Coordinates of C-alpha atoms in Angstrom, one line a residue:
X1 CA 6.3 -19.6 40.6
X2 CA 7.2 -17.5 43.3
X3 CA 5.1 -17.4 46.7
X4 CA 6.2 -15.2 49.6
X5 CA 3.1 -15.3 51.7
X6 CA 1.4 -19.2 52.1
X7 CA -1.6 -20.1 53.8
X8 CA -2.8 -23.7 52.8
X9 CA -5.4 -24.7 55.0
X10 CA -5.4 -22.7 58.1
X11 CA -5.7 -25.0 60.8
X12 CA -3.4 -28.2 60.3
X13 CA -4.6 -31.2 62.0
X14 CA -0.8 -33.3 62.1
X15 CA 2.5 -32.3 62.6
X16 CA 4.8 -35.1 60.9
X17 CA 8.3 -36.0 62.7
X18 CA 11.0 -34.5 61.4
X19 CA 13.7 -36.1 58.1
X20 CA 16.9 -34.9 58.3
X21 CA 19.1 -35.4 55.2
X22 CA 22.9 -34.6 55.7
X23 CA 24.5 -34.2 52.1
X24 CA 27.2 -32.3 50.3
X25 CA 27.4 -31.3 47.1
X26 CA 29.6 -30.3 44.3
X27 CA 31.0 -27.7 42.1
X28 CA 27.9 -25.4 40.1
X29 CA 28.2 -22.3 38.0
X30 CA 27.1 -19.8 40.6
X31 CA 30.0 -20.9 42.4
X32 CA 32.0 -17.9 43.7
X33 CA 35.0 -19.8 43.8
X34 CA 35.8 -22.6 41.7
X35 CA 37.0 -25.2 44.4
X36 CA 36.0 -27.6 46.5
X37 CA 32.2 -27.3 48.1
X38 CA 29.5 -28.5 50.1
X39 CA 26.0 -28.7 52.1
X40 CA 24.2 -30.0 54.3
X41 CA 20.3 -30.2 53.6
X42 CA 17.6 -30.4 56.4
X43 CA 13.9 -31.3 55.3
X44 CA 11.0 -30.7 57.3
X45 CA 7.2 -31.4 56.9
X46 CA 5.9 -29.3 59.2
X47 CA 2.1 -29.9 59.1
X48 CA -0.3 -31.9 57.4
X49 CA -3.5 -32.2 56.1
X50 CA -6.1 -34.8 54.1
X51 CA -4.6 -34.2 50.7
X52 CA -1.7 -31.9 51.3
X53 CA 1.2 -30.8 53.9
X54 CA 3.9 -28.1 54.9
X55 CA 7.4 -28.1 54.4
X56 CA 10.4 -26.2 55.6
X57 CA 14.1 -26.7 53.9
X58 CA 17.3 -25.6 55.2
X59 CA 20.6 -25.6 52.8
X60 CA 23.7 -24.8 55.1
X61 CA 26.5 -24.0 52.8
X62 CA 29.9 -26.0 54.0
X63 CA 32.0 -24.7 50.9
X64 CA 33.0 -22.0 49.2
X65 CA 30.3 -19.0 49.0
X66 CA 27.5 -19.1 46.7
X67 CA 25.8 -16.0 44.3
X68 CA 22.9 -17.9 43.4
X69 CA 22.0 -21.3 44.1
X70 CA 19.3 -24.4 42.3
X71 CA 18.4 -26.9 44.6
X72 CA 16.8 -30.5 42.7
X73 CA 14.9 -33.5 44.0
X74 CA 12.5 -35.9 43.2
X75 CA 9.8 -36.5 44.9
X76 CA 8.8 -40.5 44.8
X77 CA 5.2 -40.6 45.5
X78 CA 3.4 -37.7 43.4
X79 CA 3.8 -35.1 45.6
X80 CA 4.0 -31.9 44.0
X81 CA 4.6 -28.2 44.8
X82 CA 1.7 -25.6 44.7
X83 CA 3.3 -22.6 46.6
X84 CA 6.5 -21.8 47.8
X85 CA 8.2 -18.8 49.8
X86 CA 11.8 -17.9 49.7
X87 CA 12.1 -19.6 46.6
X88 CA 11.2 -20.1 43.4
X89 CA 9.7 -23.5 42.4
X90 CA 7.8 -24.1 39.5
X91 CA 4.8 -26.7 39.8
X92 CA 3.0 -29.3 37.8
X93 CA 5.6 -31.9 38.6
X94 CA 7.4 -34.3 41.1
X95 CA 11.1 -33.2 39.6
X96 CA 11.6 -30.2 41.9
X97 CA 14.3 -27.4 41.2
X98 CA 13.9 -24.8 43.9
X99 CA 15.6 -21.3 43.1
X100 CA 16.6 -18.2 44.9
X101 CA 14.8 -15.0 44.8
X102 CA 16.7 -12.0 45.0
X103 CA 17.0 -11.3 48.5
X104 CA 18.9 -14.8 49.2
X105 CA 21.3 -15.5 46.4
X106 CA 24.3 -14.8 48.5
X107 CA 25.1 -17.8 50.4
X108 CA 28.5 -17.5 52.5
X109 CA 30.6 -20.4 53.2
X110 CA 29.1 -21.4 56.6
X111 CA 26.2 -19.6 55.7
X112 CA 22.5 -21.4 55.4
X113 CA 19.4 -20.2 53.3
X114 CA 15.9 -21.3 54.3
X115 CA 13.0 -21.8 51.9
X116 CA 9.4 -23.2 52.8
X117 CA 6.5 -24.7 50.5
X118 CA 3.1 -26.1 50.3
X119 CA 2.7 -29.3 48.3
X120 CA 0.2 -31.6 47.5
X121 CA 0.4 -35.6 48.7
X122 CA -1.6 -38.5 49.0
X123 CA -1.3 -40.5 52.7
X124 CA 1.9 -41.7 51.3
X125 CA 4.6 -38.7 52.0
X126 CA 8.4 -39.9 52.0
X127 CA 10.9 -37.7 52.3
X128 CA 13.8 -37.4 49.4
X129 CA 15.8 -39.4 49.1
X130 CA 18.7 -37.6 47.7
X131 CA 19.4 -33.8 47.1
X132 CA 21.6 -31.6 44.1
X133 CA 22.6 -28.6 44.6
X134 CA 23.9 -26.5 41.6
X135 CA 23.9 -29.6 39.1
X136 CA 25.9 -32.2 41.7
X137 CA 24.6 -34.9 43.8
X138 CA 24.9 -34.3 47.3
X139 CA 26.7 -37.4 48.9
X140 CA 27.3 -36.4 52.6
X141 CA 30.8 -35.0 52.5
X142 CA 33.1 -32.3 50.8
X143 CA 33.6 -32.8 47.1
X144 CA 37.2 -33.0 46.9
X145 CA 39.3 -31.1 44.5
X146 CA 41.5 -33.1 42.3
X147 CA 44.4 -34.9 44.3
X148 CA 42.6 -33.8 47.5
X149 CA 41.7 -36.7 49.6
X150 CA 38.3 -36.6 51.0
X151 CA 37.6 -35.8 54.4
X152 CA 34.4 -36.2 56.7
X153 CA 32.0 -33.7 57.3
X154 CA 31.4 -31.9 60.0
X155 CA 29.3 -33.3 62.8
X156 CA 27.7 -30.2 64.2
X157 CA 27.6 -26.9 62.8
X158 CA 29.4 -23.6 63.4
X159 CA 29.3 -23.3 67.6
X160 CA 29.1 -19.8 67.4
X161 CA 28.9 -16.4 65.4
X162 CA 29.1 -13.0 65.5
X163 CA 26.8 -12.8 68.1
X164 CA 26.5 -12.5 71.7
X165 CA 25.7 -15.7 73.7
X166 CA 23.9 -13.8 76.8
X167 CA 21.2 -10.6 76.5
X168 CA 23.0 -7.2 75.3
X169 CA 21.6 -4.0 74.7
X170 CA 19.5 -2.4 77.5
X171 CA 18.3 -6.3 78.2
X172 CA 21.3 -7.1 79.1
X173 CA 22.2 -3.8 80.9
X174 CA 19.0 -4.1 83.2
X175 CA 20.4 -8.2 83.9
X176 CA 18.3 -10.1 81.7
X177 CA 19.2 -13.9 82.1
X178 CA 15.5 -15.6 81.9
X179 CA 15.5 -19.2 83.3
X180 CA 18.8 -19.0 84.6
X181 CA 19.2 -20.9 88.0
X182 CA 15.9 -22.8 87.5
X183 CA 15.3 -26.7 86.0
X184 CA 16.3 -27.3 82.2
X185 CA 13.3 -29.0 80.5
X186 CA 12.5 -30.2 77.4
X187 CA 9.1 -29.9 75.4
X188 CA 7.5 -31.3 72.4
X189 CA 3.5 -30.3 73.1
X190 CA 1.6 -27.3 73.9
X191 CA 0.4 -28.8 77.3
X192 CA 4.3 -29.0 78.6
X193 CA 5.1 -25.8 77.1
X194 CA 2.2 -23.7 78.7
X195 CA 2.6 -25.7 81.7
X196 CA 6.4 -24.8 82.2
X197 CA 6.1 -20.9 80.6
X198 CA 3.2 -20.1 82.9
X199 CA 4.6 -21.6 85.7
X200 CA 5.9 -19.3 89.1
X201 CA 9.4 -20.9 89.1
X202 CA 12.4 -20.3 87.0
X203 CA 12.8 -22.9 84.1
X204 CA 15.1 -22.9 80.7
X205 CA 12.8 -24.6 78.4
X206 CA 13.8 -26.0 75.4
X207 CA 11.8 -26.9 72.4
X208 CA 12.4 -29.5 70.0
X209 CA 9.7 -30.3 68.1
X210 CA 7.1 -28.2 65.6
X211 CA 4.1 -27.2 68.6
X212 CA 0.7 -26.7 66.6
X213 CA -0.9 -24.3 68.8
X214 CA -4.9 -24.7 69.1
X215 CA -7.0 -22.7 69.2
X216 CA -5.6 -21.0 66.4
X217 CA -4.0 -17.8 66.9
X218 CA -3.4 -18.2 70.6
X219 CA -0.8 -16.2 72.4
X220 CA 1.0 -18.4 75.3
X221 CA 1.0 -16.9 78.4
X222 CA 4.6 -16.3 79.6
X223 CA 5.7 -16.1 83.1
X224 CA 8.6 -13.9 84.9
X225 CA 12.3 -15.7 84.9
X226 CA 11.8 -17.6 81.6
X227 CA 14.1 -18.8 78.9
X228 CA 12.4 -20.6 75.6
X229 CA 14.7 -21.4 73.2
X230 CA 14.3 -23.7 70.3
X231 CA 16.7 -26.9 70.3
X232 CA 18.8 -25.9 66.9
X233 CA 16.4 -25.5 64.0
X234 CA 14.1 -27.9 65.5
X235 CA 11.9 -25.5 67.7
X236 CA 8.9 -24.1 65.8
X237 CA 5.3 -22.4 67.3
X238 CA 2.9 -22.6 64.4
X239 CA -0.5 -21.2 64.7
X240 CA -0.1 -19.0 67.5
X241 CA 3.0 -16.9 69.5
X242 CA 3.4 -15.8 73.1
X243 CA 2.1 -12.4 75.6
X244 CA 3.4 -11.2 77.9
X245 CA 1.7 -9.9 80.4
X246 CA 1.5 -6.8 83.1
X247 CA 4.4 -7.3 85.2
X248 CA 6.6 -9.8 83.3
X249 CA 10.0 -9.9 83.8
X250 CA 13.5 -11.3 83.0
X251 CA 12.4 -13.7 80.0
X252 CA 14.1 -14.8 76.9
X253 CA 12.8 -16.0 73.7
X254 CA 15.3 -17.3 71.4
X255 CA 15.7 -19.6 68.7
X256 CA 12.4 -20.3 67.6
X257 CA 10.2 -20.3 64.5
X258 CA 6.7 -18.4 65.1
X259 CA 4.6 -18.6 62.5
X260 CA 1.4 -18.8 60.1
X261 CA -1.5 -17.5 62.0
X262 CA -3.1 -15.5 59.0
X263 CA -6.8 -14.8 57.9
X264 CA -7.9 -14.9 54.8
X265 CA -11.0 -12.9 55.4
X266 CA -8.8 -9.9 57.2
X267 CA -6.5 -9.2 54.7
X268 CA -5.2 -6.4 54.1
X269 CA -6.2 -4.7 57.4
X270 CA -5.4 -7.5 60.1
X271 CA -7.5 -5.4 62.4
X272 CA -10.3 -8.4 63.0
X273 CA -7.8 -10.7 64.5
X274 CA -5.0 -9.9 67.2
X275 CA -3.1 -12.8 66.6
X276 CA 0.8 -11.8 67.1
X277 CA 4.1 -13.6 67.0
X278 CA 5.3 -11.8 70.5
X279 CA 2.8 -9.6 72.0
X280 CA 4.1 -7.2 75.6
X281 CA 2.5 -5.6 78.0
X282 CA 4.3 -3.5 80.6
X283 CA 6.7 -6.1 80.3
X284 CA 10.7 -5.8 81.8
X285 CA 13.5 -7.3 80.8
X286 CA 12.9 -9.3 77.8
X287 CA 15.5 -10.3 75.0
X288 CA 14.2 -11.7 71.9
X289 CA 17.2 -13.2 69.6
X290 CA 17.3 -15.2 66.8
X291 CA 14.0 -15.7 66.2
X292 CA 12.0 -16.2 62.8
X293 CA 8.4 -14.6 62.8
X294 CA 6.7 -14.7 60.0
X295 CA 2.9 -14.4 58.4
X296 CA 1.3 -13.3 61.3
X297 CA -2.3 -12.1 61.1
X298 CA -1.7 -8.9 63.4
X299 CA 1.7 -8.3 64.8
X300 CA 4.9 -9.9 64.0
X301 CA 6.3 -8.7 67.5
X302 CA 4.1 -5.9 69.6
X303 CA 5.9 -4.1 72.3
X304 CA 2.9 -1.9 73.7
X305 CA 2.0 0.0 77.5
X306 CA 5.7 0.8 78.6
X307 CA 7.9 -2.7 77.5
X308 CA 11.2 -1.8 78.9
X309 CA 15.1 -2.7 78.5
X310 CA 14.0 -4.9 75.4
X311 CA 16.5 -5.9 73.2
X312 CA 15.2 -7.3 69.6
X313 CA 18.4 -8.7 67.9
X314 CA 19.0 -11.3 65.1
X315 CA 15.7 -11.8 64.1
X316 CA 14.2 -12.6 60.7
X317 CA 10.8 -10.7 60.8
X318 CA 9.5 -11.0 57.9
X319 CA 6.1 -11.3 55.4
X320 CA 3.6 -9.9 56.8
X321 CA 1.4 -6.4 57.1
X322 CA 2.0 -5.5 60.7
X323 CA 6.2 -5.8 61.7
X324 CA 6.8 -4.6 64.7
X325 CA 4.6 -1.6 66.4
X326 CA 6.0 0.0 69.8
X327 CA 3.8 2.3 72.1
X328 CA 0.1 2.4 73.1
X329 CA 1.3 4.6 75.8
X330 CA 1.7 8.1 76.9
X331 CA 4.6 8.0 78.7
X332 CA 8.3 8.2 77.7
X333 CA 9.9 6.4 79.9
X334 CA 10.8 2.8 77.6
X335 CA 14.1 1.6 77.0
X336 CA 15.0 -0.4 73.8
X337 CA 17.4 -1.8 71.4
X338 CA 16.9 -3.5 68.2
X339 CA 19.9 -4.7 66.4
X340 CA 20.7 -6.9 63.6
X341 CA 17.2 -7.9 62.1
X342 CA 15.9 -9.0 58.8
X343 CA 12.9 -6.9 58.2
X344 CA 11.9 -7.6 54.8
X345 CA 8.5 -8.0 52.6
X346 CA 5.8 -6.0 55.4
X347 CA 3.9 -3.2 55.5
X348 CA 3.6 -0.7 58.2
X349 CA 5.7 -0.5 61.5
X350 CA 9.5 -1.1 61.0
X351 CA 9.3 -0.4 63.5
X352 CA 7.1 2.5 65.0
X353 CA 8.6 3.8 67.7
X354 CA 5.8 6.2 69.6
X355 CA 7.2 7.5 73.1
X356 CA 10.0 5.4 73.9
X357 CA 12.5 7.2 76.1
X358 CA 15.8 5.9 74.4
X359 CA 15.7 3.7 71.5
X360 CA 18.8 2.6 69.5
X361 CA 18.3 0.9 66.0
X362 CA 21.7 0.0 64.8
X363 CA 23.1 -2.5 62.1
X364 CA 19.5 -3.9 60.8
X365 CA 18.5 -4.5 57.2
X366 CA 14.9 -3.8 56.1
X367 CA 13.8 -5.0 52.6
X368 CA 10.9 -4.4 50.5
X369 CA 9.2 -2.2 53.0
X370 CA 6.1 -0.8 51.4
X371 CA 4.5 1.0 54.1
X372 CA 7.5 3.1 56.2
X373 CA 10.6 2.4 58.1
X374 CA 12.1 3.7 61.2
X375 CA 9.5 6.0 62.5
X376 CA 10.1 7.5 65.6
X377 CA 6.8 8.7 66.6
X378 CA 5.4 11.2 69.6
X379 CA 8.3 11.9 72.1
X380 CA 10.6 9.3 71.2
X381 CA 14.2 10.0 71.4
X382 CA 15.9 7.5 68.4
X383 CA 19.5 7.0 67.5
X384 CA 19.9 4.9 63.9
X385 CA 23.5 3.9 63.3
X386 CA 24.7 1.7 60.0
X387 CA 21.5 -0.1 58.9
X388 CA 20.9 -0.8 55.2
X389 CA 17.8 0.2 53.8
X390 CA 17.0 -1.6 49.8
X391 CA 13.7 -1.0 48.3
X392 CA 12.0 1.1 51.7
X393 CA 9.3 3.8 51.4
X394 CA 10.5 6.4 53.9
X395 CA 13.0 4.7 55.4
X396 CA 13.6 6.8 58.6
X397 CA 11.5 9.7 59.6
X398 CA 10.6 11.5 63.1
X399 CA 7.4 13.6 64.2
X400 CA 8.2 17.2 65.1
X401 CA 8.6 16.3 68.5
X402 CA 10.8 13.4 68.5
X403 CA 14.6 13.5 67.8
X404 CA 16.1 11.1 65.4
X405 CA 20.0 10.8 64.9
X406 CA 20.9 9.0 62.1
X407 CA 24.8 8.2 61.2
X408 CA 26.2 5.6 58.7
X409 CA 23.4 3.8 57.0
X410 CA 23.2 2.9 53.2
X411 CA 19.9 3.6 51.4
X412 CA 19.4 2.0 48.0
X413 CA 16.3 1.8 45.7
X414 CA 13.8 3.7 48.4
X415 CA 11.9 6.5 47.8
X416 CA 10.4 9.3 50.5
X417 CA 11.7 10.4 53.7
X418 CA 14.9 10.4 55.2
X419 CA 14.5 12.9 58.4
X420 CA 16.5 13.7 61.4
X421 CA 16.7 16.1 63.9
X422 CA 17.5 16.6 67.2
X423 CA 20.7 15.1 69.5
X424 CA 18.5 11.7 70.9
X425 CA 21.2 10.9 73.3
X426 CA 24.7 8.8 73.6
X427 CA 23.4 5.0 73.6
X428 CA 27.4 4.3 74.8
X429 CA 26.5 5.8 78.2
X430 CA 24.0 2.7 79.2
X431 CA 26.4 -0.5 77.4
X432 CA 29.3 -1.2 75.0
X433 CA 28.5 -2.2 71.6
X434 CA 30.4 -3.2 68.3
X435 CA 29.0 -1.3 64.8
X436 CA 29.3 -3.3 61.8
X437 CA 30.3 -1.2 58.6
X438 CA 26.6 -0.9 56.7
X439 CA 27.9 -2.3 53.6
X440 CA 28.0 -5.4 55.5
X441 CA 24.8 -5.9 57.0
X442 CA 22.8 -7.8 54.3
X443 CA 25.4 -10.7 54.1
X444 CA 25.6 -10.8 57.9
X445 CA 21.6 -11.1 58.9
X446 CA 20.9 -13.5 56.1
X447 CA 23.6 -15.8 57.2
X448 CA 23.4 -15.1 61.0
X449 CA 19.7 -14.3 61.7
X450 CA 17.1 -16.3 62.7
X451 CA 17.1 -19.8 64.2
X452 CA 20.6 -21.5 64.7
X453 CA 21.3 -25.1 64.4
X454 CA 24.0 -24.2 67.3
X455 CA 22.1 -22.6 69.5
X456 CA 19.9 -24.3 72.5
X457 CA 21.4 -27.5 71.8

């Protein structure tokens, strides 16, 4: 079956450590190229309850690149898969093959796809033991092509990618650098993390464990000079997300899982429950990079009453109704770049841009969009450069009194508008930036977007 959207019971009670499982594996038939290949596999249950639990897998590709990918295990006491998202997994038993869905067949070498599930289990929950992917056992190193002599794997990951390491955009422009110049922490609870975010001093505060966030659907409060960034693929806020509030400023939010705050009983509105991923209010300076937001009950990411020299780039935002609204304001006077995101399976708000002085949307991928694109709404002034746009209702439009510039972007398998008009301005005036061809895009956000294992180690 295939699941995009899980709830399973809506407040967890445990969060489980994490199991890490390093493996490679061999040759299969969706192989691209027929030579030597590998993975590694990271498994995580991410909550728990009486009689069932959360999991989050990880398959970082070490080989050669992959169109289309089966990944097998066993489970060894009973447990058994009921939904899943980012995959397809069918259930009834404890011999698990977990398949792509369209939208993440492509695995480059280097690459990683993420997949997530609900299962059932009994108090007894062991990890696997051992994974396969496409038909070979994974066995912790290369698989070696005839008369090639194995060699070990790779300790850590890819350090970097085609990313910037510091705030870009008009974040960076304004000096962005969150925590910078304060104390380095490390947190694995909501006390610590509330303590140190809310806090009147500069801190860089890393998080390395899944935080279940109670009550449910609670925003953290978020202080000026911030950095929160997740410690590789460790950092995770479930049940709730973060505000920012009137006067925030210079803060970074990087690296992290936000997730699962939905409502059964306000589906499909989300109008009962204001429970976002990243909600701003008249908030400055703010980068938000390489994050993964996802099944939020109201907002994936809000940026409302002026939010200025925001930059929103490398994120996976992703199932849910709301994506990413921008406004609540009458004045134009905003500042904004959003670059390089995964916006796939939402609704409405892709974002809508309603009076936002200069906004620049370049080199971001939306995906079965069913409500409506780039809108730039009221007085806004938008410039759209090489995004991709597959399976979109109205994938870019403007009111009559905002200008929209749109150059280079690929539109496939949409229907509705596709509207410009106007001059917008010359984003090259306020900071340098690097275009990727549109063509590209896809690969790029699916391998690069979204938690790191490199980053805030």
């Amino acid at each position: 079956m295939t699941v995009r959207r899980t709830r399973g019971p809506w407040r967890s009670v445990l969060v489980l450590a994490t199991t890490t499982v390093l493996a490679a594996a061999g040759v299969g038939t969706a192989v691209t190229a027929q030579a030597a290949t590998g993975c590694r596999v990271d498994y995580r249950v991410s909550s728990a309850w009486s009689g069932g639990f959360n999991a989050d897998v990880t398959v970082t590709n070490l080989g050669d690149a992959l169109d289309g990918w089966k990944l097998t295990w066993t489970f060894t006491a009973g447990q058994q898969v009921t939904q899943a998202w980012n995959a397809s997994i069918p259930g009834g038993t404890s011999q698990i093959t977990a398949t792509n869905v369209s939208w993440n067949a492509a695995v480059p070498s280097g690459g990683s796809v993420s997949f997530g599930f609900t299962g059932t289990a009994s108090d007894a929950n062991p990890a696997p033991a051992t994974f396969a992917l496409n038909g070979t056992t994974c066995t912790g190193a290369p698989a070696p092509t005839s008369g090639t002599p194995t060699t070990a794997p790779p300790t850590t990951p890819p350090t970097s990618g085609p990313y910037s390491s510091t705030p870009d955009g008009f974040a960076g422009a304004a000096g962005t650098t969150g925590g910078a110049g304060g104390a380095t922490v490390t947190v694995t609870n909501q006390a610590d993390l509330e303590r140190y975010a809310g806090a009147s001093t500069p801190y860089v505060i890393r998080v390395n464990a899944a935080i279940t966030v109670s009550p449910y659907g609670k925003e953290i409060p978020v202080r000026s000079d911030k950095t929160i960034v997740g410690v590789g693929t460790n950092g995770q806020i479930v049940n709730g997300g973060f505000f920012l509030g009137a006067g925030t400023s210079n803060v970074i939010i990087r690296n992290l899982t936000i997730r699962d705050t939905r409502v059964a009983s306000d589906d499909p509105d989300d109008k009962d429950f204001d429970y976002d991923g990243i909600q701003m209010d008249t908030a400055n300076r703010v980068w938000i990079d390489h994050n993964r937001i996802v099944r939020m009950n109201d907002g994936l990411l809000d940026s409302r009453k002026d939010t200025t020299n925001l930059t929103v780039s490398w994120n996976v935002i992703a199932e849910g109704n709301k994506a990413f609204g921008i406004g609540w304001t009458e004045n134009v006077t905003a500042r904004m770049t959003i670059h390089h995101n995964w916006i796939h399976h939402t609704g409405p708000r892709n974002p809508s841009t309603d009076n936002v002085a200069y906004a620049h949307l370049y080199n971001n991928y939306l995906q079965s969009v069913t409500g409506y694109g780039n809108y730039a709404r009221g007085y806004t002034k938008m410039v759209l450069e090489n995004s991709y746009f597959d399976g979109v209702r109205d994938p870019y439009y403007k009111d009559t009194t905002a200008e929209l510039r749109q150059s280079g972007s690929i539109v496939v398998n949409s229907t509705g508008r596709q509207q410009t008009g106007g001059s917008a301005f010359d984003p090259s005036r306020f900071y340098s930036y690097r275009l990727d061809p549109a063509s590209q895009v896809p690969s790029l956000v699916r391998t690069y977007a979204g938690p790191q294992s490199s980053i805030g180690l």
